[in-house]
Amino acid sequence: MTQTQSPPDHTIAVLPEHLIDQIAAGEVIERPASVVKELVENALDAHATQVDVSVMAAGAEEIRIVDNGAGMAASDVPTAILRHATSKIRSVEDLEAILTFGFRGEALAAISSVSHLEIVSRRAADDAGTMIFWEGGTRTDSGVAGAPAGTAVRVRHLFFNTPARREYLRAPTTETKRIIETVTDFAAYHHRVGFSLVIDDKPVLKLTAAARPEDRLADLFGARIMEMLVGFSAEETDMAVSGFAGKPELARASRDRILLYVNGRRVWSQSLAHAATNAYGETIPRGRYPFAIIALEVNPHRVDVNVHPTKREVRFANERALYDLIYYSINKAIFSSPRTAPVLELKPSYTSPAQSERLPFPPSVGSDVGAHPSDKAGAFGGSAPDSRPAVDVGAHGYAPVSSTSNTAEPLGRIPSPAIIVDDVANFWQFRDVYIATIIGDELWIIDQHTAHERIQYEAILRRAIDRKPETQRLLFPESFDLEPREWQVYEEAQEAIAALGFEVRPFGTRTLLLEGIPTGLRVRNPVILLRRVLEDLNAAKRGGEDLLKAAAASAACRSAVMSGDRLKPEEMRALFTQLMHTENPFSCPHGRPTVVKIPILDFDKKFCRA
Ligand code: ADP
Ligand code: MG
């Protein structure tokens, strides 16, 4: 039965050098962009002030990098392509305090083993340059060449002798994108170095050396993006951070614009990227990531870049301190810069209402928890259809503006919103998700769920922060069991949960007795609400005020009116009014928008009236 396949020969043999290099090449050189990365690093290590990159056929045909750096002595050029040949470290002590990009002496060895390589290099002091060609690591030609000071490296036919690797490459557009990203990464940090990138003879980037990082970023990402970046910097023992944080509007679905540098090296760190994202709090939605350029300068003894051949991953001795440094400096920058509403600007006439006046309709009225079944109050408070608005809108800066005064506004100025809340015909619902109304010159579409989340969130959180939680006691307290994992979350979060108004008592091992929930939450099953809050907190484990906020956001979300709930006109009106009295009316606690506005002018244009 057993038919073991044994290799023909069991003798142990040391692999031939060129095969070792090819294997190693697989680790350092995965794709054309890795070649670009290694060669640009070498140029920067050689103190180049100008680096010109050009590629043909997504780098598969040719990659060429020319720098004006230190160059190499004639005798060094042949050595440079040998494995573990480096001019950058000499001892273990050097390795402990790396400030250059390279040090493993692997890149040129790896590249030469899988391509046709040509290096022309000249030091400024030398009369002539040296030129050497290799094919698959074997020298095929060499000579003396007239050349400008610096180094030119040409890599052709990458992976010509490793077809499997060539197969593994993605579509040319993808590989090209990676090359552009690679050069962009360097250019964003090294603003004093000029860069150019030419792809298939077409110039893609041309960046002149810039005195200030801002100028480089404007060049690279556009002046409009630059206007939306806020600078930050902070310092601690053994470490400093500086950079630019994008306003929340620049948030994107992927993490690829969190550019993180450690001592000039572009690195990736899940935890530090998390610090940057977290610093935005609720201003950006869950699942979206900020635009942030973060440069850390860390005492090289406290960082280990030698974790992985590509050196993309790093290990820090003081990661927690770095986390805090990033978190607090970005947090401060974002929250002290002029506030920007994600959907629309607060109107100039808006003044924040006094604390006590912010929630004119206590959401508690709408609760159906423990309430008598016949007590069918609406989701957003008990204002009867025919009642006058409970808010004097004018007193809060929302002066009802008549259409005549609106037309009197000078052209180009944003008119104050006219919020006429006493005319419920003003609101209509569609798809049981959206509420539409006309405010001034705009059609506003309100997402009923996110809007309600925002209202609930601020109400519960404010009471928690004021240490005046309000609890609606359940008619029938309920006991329930938690899984060990849930129990642990409960133990960590019990203070925050109590602060919000949940009344919970431990009742035996891993059993809780739920006696009350925060006032104003509208839920059918209070136990499920609490369980969901614990689930959410498990997903977002944080401490202190963050934990409280996360718990409040979760409770608000889990109890907010759902899409699919049909609302009565008076409920829509109450929802809208309450929303406008929150501190941050235009996004839900997770950062999703609550309101989208469309200028009526847009419709006029579509109907050819404007
Ligand atoms: P490492 O960068 O880890 O030292 P490399 O294989 O990338 O290893 O390069 C080997 C050596 O070749 C470098 O240490 C450096 O002395 C020399 N070298 C490579 N590229 C350049 C360049 N563009 N300018 C000057 N010297 C270079
Ligand atoms: Mg190198």
XYZ file of C-alpha atoms and ligand atoms in Angstrom:
638
model
C 0.000 0.000 0.000
C 2.607 2.518 1.011
C 4.314 3.828 -1.982
C 6.638 6.455 -0.574
C 8.220 8.707 -3.081
C 11.858 9.106 -2.176
C 14.194 11.564 -3.847
C 16.708 9.848 -6.062
C 19.636 10.992 -3.981
C 19.844 11.593 -0.217
C 23.257 13.141 -0.203
C 23.369 16.570 1.418
C 24.887 19.205 -0.823
C 25.415 22.926 -0.354
C 23.389 24.750 -2.983
C 25.312 26.515 -5.705
C 25.783 30.248 -5.082
C 23.602 31.417 -7.991
C 20.724 29.248 -6.770
C 21.051 30.679 -3.248
C 20.882 34.155 -4.749
C 17.797 33.266 -6.758
C 16.068 31.907 -3.672
C 17.037 34.976 -1.676
C 15.871 37.135 -4.573
C 12.393 35.765 -4.044
C 12.327 37.354 -0.613
C 13.743 40.760 -1.447
C 12.535 41.173 -5.016
C 8.940 40.157 -5.382
C 8.018 42.415 -8.248
C 9.248 45.347 -10.325
C 8.221 47.785 -7.609
C 10.607 46.060 -5.183
C 13.459 46.723 -7.589
C 12.453 50.374 -7.716
C 12.308 50.503 -3.935
C 15.733 48.950 -3.411
C 17.414 51.090 -6.045
C 15.884 54.342 -4.820
C 16.990 53.420 -1.306
C 20.522 52.919 -2.531
C 20.419 56.307 -4.237
C 19.184 57.996 -1.063
C 21.779 56.162 1.007
C 24.363 57.610 -1.384
C 23.020 61.108 -0.543
C 21.615 61.776 -3.971
C 19.667 65.029 -4.358
C 18.122 63.984 -7.655
C 16.694 60.553 -8.434
C 15.271 59.771 -11.868
C 13.275 56.608 -12.394
C 12.038 55.264 -15.693
C 10.351 51.984 -16.505
C 9.207 50.187 -19.623
C 6.364 47.653 -19.773
C 5.519 47.927 -16.082
C 9.148 47.249 -15.218
C 9.232 43.822 -16.815
C 11.182 45.110 -19.782
C 13.333 47.735 -18.124
C 13.809 49.684 -14.905
C 16.353 52.466 -14.859
C 17.389 54.598 -11.937
C 19.869 57.424 -12.217
C 21.146 59.321 -9.204
C 23.656 62.084 -8.545
C 24.886 60.560 -5.302
C 28.340 59.558 -4.070
C 28.998 56.929 -6.736
C 31.278 53.925 -6.324
C 34.984 53.370 -6.724
C 35.967 51.220 -9.724
C 36.918 48.355 -7.436
C 33.621 48.542 -5.519
C 31.271 48.092 -8.457
C 31.984 44.369 -8.943
C 31.763 43.813 -5.188
C 28.439 45.603 -4.875
C 26.515 42.767 -6.466
C 27.969 40.107 -4.184
C 25.681 38.735 -1.534
C 26.220 40.350 1.884
C 28.399 43.012 0.289
C 27.589 46.335 1.863
C 29.397 49.527 2.686
C 26.872 50.413 5.348
C 27.605 48.246 8.347
C 30.728 46.672 9.640
C 29.759 45.342 13.074
C 26.913 44.214 15.289
C 27.005 47.621 16.941
C 26.314 49.227 13.567
C 23.385 46.890 13.089
C 21.920 48.082 16.374
C 21.792 51.657 15.214
C 20.860 51.573 11.549
C 20.165 54.903 9.899
C 20.664 53.888 6.282
C 18.017 52.075 4.266
C 20.219 49.215 3.179
C 22.600 47.199 5.307
C 21.965 43.575 4.395
C 23.896 43.803 1.164
C 21.280 41.709 -0.562
C 19.475 43.895 -3.044
C 21.963 44.125 -5.872
C 22.877 40.451 -5.465
C 19.227 39.495 -5.692
C 18.467 41.776 -8.627
C 21.531 40.704 -10.586
C 20.640 37.032 -10.164
C 17.244 37.399 -11.818
C 17.839 40.017 -14.517
C 20.178 41.584 -16.988
C 21.867 44.251 -14.888
C 24.008 47.177 -15.879
C 25.687 49.583 -13.459
C 27.522 52.711 -14.461
C 28.993 54.633 -11.560
C 31.446 57.430 -10.978
C 32.588 59.236 -7.866
C 32.956 62.991 -8.342
C 36.696 62.776 -7.637
C 37.371 60.074 -10.235
C 38.234 60.838 -13.840
C 36.184 58.088 -15.387
C 33.285 55.903 -14.457
C 33.030 52.139 -14.289
C 30.547 50.129 -16.286
C 29.692 46.469 -15.670
C 27.068 44.138 -17.175
C 25.759 40.946 -15.616
C 23.314 38.328 -16.839
C 21.760 36.209 -14.131
C 24.597 37.226 -11.825
C 27.394 36.354 -14.247
C 29.528 39.200 -15.463
C 29.300 39.517 -19.245
C 31.067 42.764 -19.954
C 32.834 45.644 -18.256
C 34.708 48.760 -19.099
C 35.518 52.365 -18.408
C 32.842 54.886 -19.254
C 32.483 58.604 -19.314
C 29.627 59.335 -16.954
C 28.298 62.099 -14.714
C 29.062 61.740 -11.008
C 26.610 59.344 -9.442
C 25.197 55.971 -10.324
C 22.954 54.680 -13.080
C 21.451 51.231 -12.660
C 19.565 49.517 -15.456
C 17.598 46.337 -14.812
C 16.282 44.557 -17.902
C 14.251 41.418 -18.394
C 13.408 40.978 -14.745
C 12.775 37.318 -13.784
C 13.941 36.174 -17.242
C 15.345 33.006 -15.651
C 12.594 32.460 -13.062
C 9.455 31.990 -15.165
C 7.341 31.083 -12.126
C 8.001 34.484 -10.636
C 7.239 36.193 -13.885
C 3.934 34.339 -14.082
C 3.103 35.499 -10.614
C 3.192 39.170 -11.590
C -0.117 40.977 -11.774
C -1.527 42.876 -14.701
C 0.835 45.571 -16.009
C -1.509 48.305 -14.760
C -1.314 46.894 -11.231
C 2.459 46.575 -11.292
C 2.732 50.084 -12.703
C 0.511 51.417 -9.940
C 2.800 49.828 -7.382
C 5.811 51.493 -8.943
C 4.094 54.868 -8.815
C 3.138 54.243 -5.174
C 6.712 53.326 -4.345
C 8.167 56.501 -5.796
C 5.352 58.548 -4.237
C 6.162 57.086 -0.821
C 9.765 58.203 -1.043
C 8.934 61.576 -2.530
C 6.377 62.407 0.158
C 9.034 62.190 2.839
C 12.235 63.232 1.057
C 11.104 66.674 0.015
C 14.633 67.984 -0.432
C 15.350 65.385 -3.110
C 14.133 65.931 -6.653
C 12.338 62.952 -8.195
C 11.113 62.105 -11.628
C 9.238 59.100 -12.875
C 8.795 58.228 -16.523
C 6.605 55.310 -17.552
C 6.839 54.026 -21.129
C 8.416 57.326 -22.166
C 5.613 59.347 -20.579
C 6.546 61.603 -17.651
C 4.347 60.734 -14.666
C 6.027 62.633 -11.845
C 8.349 65.571 -11.932
C 9.118 66.872 -8.482
C 11.711 69.522 -7.945
C 13.545 69.660 -4.631
C 11.386 71.556 -2.164
C 12.501 73.532 0.853
C 9.361 72.767 2.853
C 7.473 69.478 3.121
C 4.241 71.357 2.406
C 5.499 72.333 -1.015
C 6.353 68.758 -1.863
C 2.980 67.470 -0.664
C 1.162 70.111 -2.679
C 3.221 69.087 -5.695
C 2.530 65.431 -5.120
C -1.099 65.370 -4.025
C -2.372 68.686 -5.316
C -2.880 72.054 -3.696
C -6.481 71.247 -2.825
C -5.487 68.261 -0.699
C -2.753 70.293 0.927
C -5.359 72.803 2.070
C -7.098 69.985 3.867
C -4.035 68.822 5.765
C -3.256 69.960 9.275
C 0.348 69.898 10.454
C 1.320 68.337 13.760
C 4.444 67.605 15.740
C 5.368 66.398 19.197
C 8.405 65.173 21.014
C 9.253 62.791 23.824
C 12.413 61.203 25.129
C 14.007 59.159 22.341
C 11.269 59.938 19.843
C 9.606 62.675 17.878
C 6.718 62.745 15.495
C 5.722 65.241 12.844
C 3.508 65.162 9.850
C 0.237 66.136 8.297
C -3.186 64.832 9.119
C -5.949 65.064 6.565
C -9.277 66.478 7.614
C -11.976 63.851 8.104
C -13.415 64.533 4.644
C -10.317 62.976 3.140
C -10.965 59.648 4.814
C -10.927 56.713 2.458
C -11.895 53.082 2.362
C -8.361 51.730 2.427
C -5.376 52.307 4.671
C -3.097 53.169 1.801
C -2.873 56.843 2.605
C -1.576 56.322 6.080
C 2.027 56.929 5.148
C 4.191 55.975 8.066
C 7.917 56.633 8.159
C 10.410 55.635 10.792
C 13.706 57.471 10.465
C 12.817 58.110 6.837
C 12.001 54.493 6.089
C 8.487 53.808 4.837
C 7.156 51.112 7.121
C 3.880 49.514 7.978
C 2.624 49.063 11.503
C -0.881 47.900 12.191
C -0.817 49.338 15.654
C 0.524 52.777 14.720
C -1.928 53.016 11.825
C -4.615 52.224 14.373
C -3.354 55.046 16.588
C -3.701 57.468 13.697
C -7.185 56.248 12.804
C -8.383 56.232 16.372
C -7.212 59.795 16.835
C -10.078 60.907 14.593
C -12.658 59.561 17.010
C -16.089 59.587 15.482
C -15.291 62.112 12.797
C -14.550 59.332 10.351
C -16.764 56.312 9.881
C -15.829 52.851 10.966
C -14.140 51.049 8.111
C -12.679 54.232 6.687
C -9.145 55.476 7.207
C -7.547 58.861 7.354
C -5.149 60.523 5.008
C -2.103 60.968 7.222
C 1.580 61.392 6.673
C 3.423 60.493 9.837
C 7.151 60.801 10.251
C 8.621 59.271 13.360
C 12.178 59.866 14.385
C 13.129 57.201 16.872
C 16.427 56.543 18.566
C 17.722 53.790 16.261
C 18.654 51.660 19.254
C 14.967 51.410 20.067
C 13.781 50.171 16.709
C 14.546 46.915 14.934
C 14.194 47.135 11.186
C 15.863 43.797 10.636
C 12.674 41.799 11.116
C 12.001 41.027 7.497
C 14.124 41.050 4.304
C 12.101 43.846 2.754
C 12.436 45.792 6.031
C 8.850 46.883 5.655
C 8.008 45.602 9.103
C 9.683 47.070 12.119
C 9.671 46.332 15.806
C 9.742 49.019 18.433
C 11.005 48.790 21.991
C 8.580 51.531 23.001
C 5.553 50.877 20.860
C 2.994 51.973 23.453
C 4.683 55.348 23.860
C 4.812 55.785 20.079
C 1.136 54.879 19.875
C 0.262 57.586 22.376
C 2.517 60.129 20.734
C 0.787 59.629 17.387
C -2.678 59.398 18.864
C -2.455 62.592 20.882
C -0.681 64.725 18.326
C -3.115 63.863 15.532
C -6.096 64.059 17.834
C -5.084 67.551 18.883
C -4.443 68.658 15.331
C -7.782 67.420 14.076
C -9.911 68.672 16.910
C -8.289 72.067 17.249
C -8.435 72.832 13.547
C -11.571 74.678 12.420
C -14.428 72.219 12.620
C -15.651 70.865 9.348
C -18.995 69.210 9.024
C -18.650 66.183 6.804
C -21.730 66.959 4.795
C -22.298 70.644 4.920
C -20.859 73.702 6.532
C -22.610 75.071 9.558
C -24.191 78.281 8.495
C -22.580 81.509 9.645
C -25.679 82.440 11.612
C -25.539 79.296 13.672
C -24.800 79.704 17.348
C -24.676 76.726 19.594
C -27.666 76.575 21.885
C -27.067 76.497 25.615
C -26.352 73.072 27.052
C -29.712 72.719 28.753
C -31.610 73.643 25.643
C -30.026 71.162 23.338
C -32.459 68.372 23.788
C -35.872 69.892 23.835
C -37.626 66.586 23.250
C -36.356 64.151 25.791
C -36.146 60.985 23.726
C -37.452 59.066 26.743
C -40.995 59.900 25.876
C -40.830 57.731 22.835
C -39.631 54.676 24.672
C -41.684 51.553 24.510
C -39.565 49.631 26.972
C -41.651 48.406 29.833
C -44.377 50.682 28.678
C -47.968 49.712 28.403
C -48.674 48.245 24.963
C -51.436 50.742 24.309
C -49.102 53.625 25.091
C -48.115 54.029 21.456
C -45.881 57.038 21.556
C -43.806 57.805 18.480
C -40.128 57.078 18.176
C -38.994 60.644 18.640
C -40.992 62.051 21.437
C -44.492 62.806 22.359
C -45.110 66.014 20.500
C -48.613 65.713 19.212
C -49.211 66.326 15.522
C -50.946 69.589 16.171
C -48.593 71.013 18.810
C -46.517 74.096 18.145
C -42.777 73.532 17.843
C -41.238 73.129 21.253
C -38.175 75.084 20.187
C -38.056 78.720 19.484
C -35.907 78.197 16.456
C -34.998 81.833 16.208
C -33.424 81.806 19.628
C -30.846 79.289 18.469
C -29.738 81.059 15.396
C -32.030 79.168 13.066
C -34.016 82.216 12.215
C -36.947 81.231 10.070
C -36.178 83.052 6.867
C -39.000 83.793 4.540
C -38.522 83.167 0.884
C -38.524 86.879 0.179
C -35.650 87.564 2.539
C -33.895 84.612 0.993
C -34.038 86.076 -2.460
C -32.724 89.312 -1.019
C -29.470 87.568 -0.076
C -26.604 88.907 -2.128
C -25.605 86.434 -4.796
C -22.906 84.032 -3.834
C -23.556 84.191 -0.118
C -24.880 81.121 1.574
C -28.324 81.969 2.838
C -29.279 81.089 6.391
C -31.298 77.938 6.512
C -34.983 78.482 6.879
C -36.212 75.857 9.255
C -39.918 76.005 9.489
C -40.632 73.174 11.834
C -44.246 73.977 12.517
C -45.416 73.009 9.084
C -45.209 69.192 9.013
C -46.042 69.159 5.388
C -42.505 70.113 5.010
C -41.274 66.598 5.656
C -41.755 63.453 3.678
C -40.310 60.017 3.913
C -39.271 57.690 1.136
C -38.084 54.103 1.067
C -38.809 54.132 4.813
C -35.206 55.240 5.231
C -34.913 58.841 4.168
C -36.633 61.994 5.215
C -36.662 64.883 2.803
C -37.289 68.524 3.504
C -36.521 71.897 1.993
C -34.180 74.106 4.001
C -33.597 77.500 2.457
C -32.262 76.907 -1.014
C -31.487 73.269 -0.475
C -33.155 69.923 -0.474
C -31.988 68.063 2.619
C -32.148 64.294 2.754
C -31.859 62.892 6.249
C -30.966 59.295 6.981
C -33.392 58.454 9.757
C -31.200 55.802 11.349
C -27.938 57.712 11.536
C -29.799 60.846 12.601
C -31.496 59.031 15.440
C -28.194 57.437 16.420
C -26.642 60.864 16.755
C -29.490 62.126 18.911
C -29.516 59.115 21.222
C -25.749 59.091 21.477
C -25.406 62.673 22.597
C -28.274 62.368 25.027
C -26.925 59.307 26.830
C -23.329 60.412 26.687
C -24.098 63.840 28.084
C -25.940 62.364 31.016
C -23.073 59.942 31.606
C -20.473 62.692 31.515
C -22.584 64.853 33.836
C -22.819 61.773 36.078
C -26.589 61.930 35.914
C -27.503 58.731 34.199
C -31.213 58.153 33.834
C -32.594 54.686 33.996
C -35.904 53.323 32.926
C -36.545 50.356 35.211
C -37.823 47.237 33.594
C -41.184 45.989 34.761
C -39.740 42.492 34.816
C -36.003 42.331 35.518
C -34.418 39.626 33.435
C -31.516 37.371 34.225
C -29.278 35.980 31.557
C -26.012 34.092 31.187
C -22.900 35.368 29.488
C -20.242 33.415 27.693
C -16.807 33.589 29.358
C -15.624 36.023 26.685
C -18.682 38.243 27.138
C -18.220 38.121 30.882
C -14.718 39.438 30.557
C -15.956 42.317 28.426
C -18.655 42.997 30.995
C -16.120 43.130 33.821
C -13.967 45.573 31.912
C -16.865 47.725 30.838
C -19.210 47.562 33.813
C -18.394 51.068 35.008
C -19.063 52.563 31.605
C -22.253 50.574 31.259
C -23.500 51.736 34.648
C -22.528 55.315 33.825
C -24.828 55.193 30.808
C -27.795 54.130 32.909
C -27.855 50.374 32.590
C -28.780 48.758 35.898
C -27.109 45.404 36.001
C -26.290 43.124 38.907
C -24.063 40.063 38.895
C -26.192 37.154 39.923
C -24.076 34.042 40.307
C -21.247 32.946 38.056
C -21.541 34.614 34.688
C -25.182 35.462 35.220
C -26.435 39.037 35.156
C -29.703 40.488 36.290
C -30.777 43.378 34.078
C -33.065 45.729 35.983
C -32.998 48.858 33.868
C -31.660 50.448 30.706
C -30.816 54.053 29.822
C -33.860 56.265 29.528
C -34.975 57.036 26.015
C -33.739 53.912 24.298
C -36.320 52.285 22.152
C -35.891 48.545 22.175
C -38.086 45.508 22.129
C -35.665 43.288 23.979
C -33.488 45.015 26.596
C -31.344 41.925 27.169
C -30.467 41.753 23.496
C -29.575 45.424 23.620
C -27.107 44.874 26.461
C -25.633 41.789 24.812
C -25.099 43.710 21.584
C -23.435 46.535 23.456
C -21.059 44.008 25.029
C -20.393 42.510 21.604
C -19.568 45.899 20.157
C -17.295 46.695 23.067
C -15.495 43.433 22.568
C -14.801 44.469 19.004
C -13.547 47.874 20.069
C -11.660 47.332 23.297
C -10.530 50.630 24.610
C -10.127 52.333 27.952
C -11.485 55.312 29.898
C -13.570 57.859 28.104
C -13.152 56.008 24.828
C -14.840 53.014 26.351
C -17.709 55.163 27.565
C -18.106 56.705 24.127
C -17.950 53.343 22.444
C -20.613 52.024 24.800
C -22.809 55.065 24.199
C -22.362 54.787 20.435
C -23.245 51.130 20.544
C -26.329 51.617 22.707
C -27.451 54.492 20.471
C -26.963 52.468 17.322
C -28.612 49.355 18.689
C -31.679 51.265 19.778
C -32.045 53.796 16.993
C -34.991 53.721 14.673
C -34.226 51.385 11.809
C -34.447 51.864 8.150
C -37.741 50.287 7.284
C -39.584 51.982 10.114
C -42.371 54.124 8.771
C -42.502 57.462 10.592
C -45.420 59.746 11.227
C -45.046 63.356 10.093
C -44.713 64.568 13.679
C -42.032 61.977 14.323
C -40.065 63.196 11.354
C -40.360 66.732 12.565
C -39.258 65.785 16.082
C -36.322 63.832 14.694
C -35.214 66.737 12.578
C -35.509 69.283 15.347
C -33.641 67.104 17.807
C -30.926 66.449 15.289
C -30.397 70.144 14.718
C -29.898 70.580 18.436
C -27.104 68.087 18.741
C -23.527 69.236 18.923
C -22.495 67.425 15.801
C -25.638 67.121 13.704
C -24.047 66.016 10.497
C -22.577 62.658 11.317
C -23.572 59.655 13.375
C -21.272 58.503 16.201
C -19.523 56.193 13.780
C -18.961 59.069 11.410
C -21.484 58.227 8.740
C -23.321 61.243 7.377
C -26.772 62.052 8.711
C -27.692 64.653 6.116
C -27.043 65.108 2.433
C -28.011 68.396 0.881
C -28.688 69.187 -2.734
C -28.880 72.806 -3.855
C -32.193 73.501 -5.542
C -30.150 75.386 -8.071
C -28.961 71.989 -9.271
C -32.515 71.131 -10.193
C -32.994 74.488 -11.855
C -29.938 73.726 -13.942
C -31.217 70.285 -14.865
C -34.515 71.803 -15.947
C -32.662 74.514 -17.863
C -34.076 77.268 -15.679
C -30.816 78.637 -14.341
P 22.875 47.451 0.913
O 22.126 48.637 0.416
O 22.108 46.658 1.887
O 24.258 47.808 1.404
P 22.865 46.661 -1.834
O 23.005 45.330 -2.477
O 21.617 47.409 -2.086
O 23.076 46.445 -0.286
O 24.081 47.540 -2.264
C 25.400 47.078 -2.019
C 26.366 48.231 -1.926
O 26.515 48.833 -3.182
C 25.902 49.356 -1.008
O 26.279 49.112 0.328
C 26.651 50.539 -1.593
O 27.961 50.614 -1.075
C 26.762 50.216 -3.058
N 25.717 50.926 -3.845
C 24.602 50.389 -4.346
N 23.862 51.308 -5.016
C 24.562 52.470 -4.938
C 24.325 53.789 -5.430
N 23.226 54.113 -6.144
N 25.258 54.744 -5.166
C 26.362 54.431 -4.472
N 26.624 53.194 -3.976
C 25.746 52.226 -4.207
Mg 20.435 48.593 -0.745
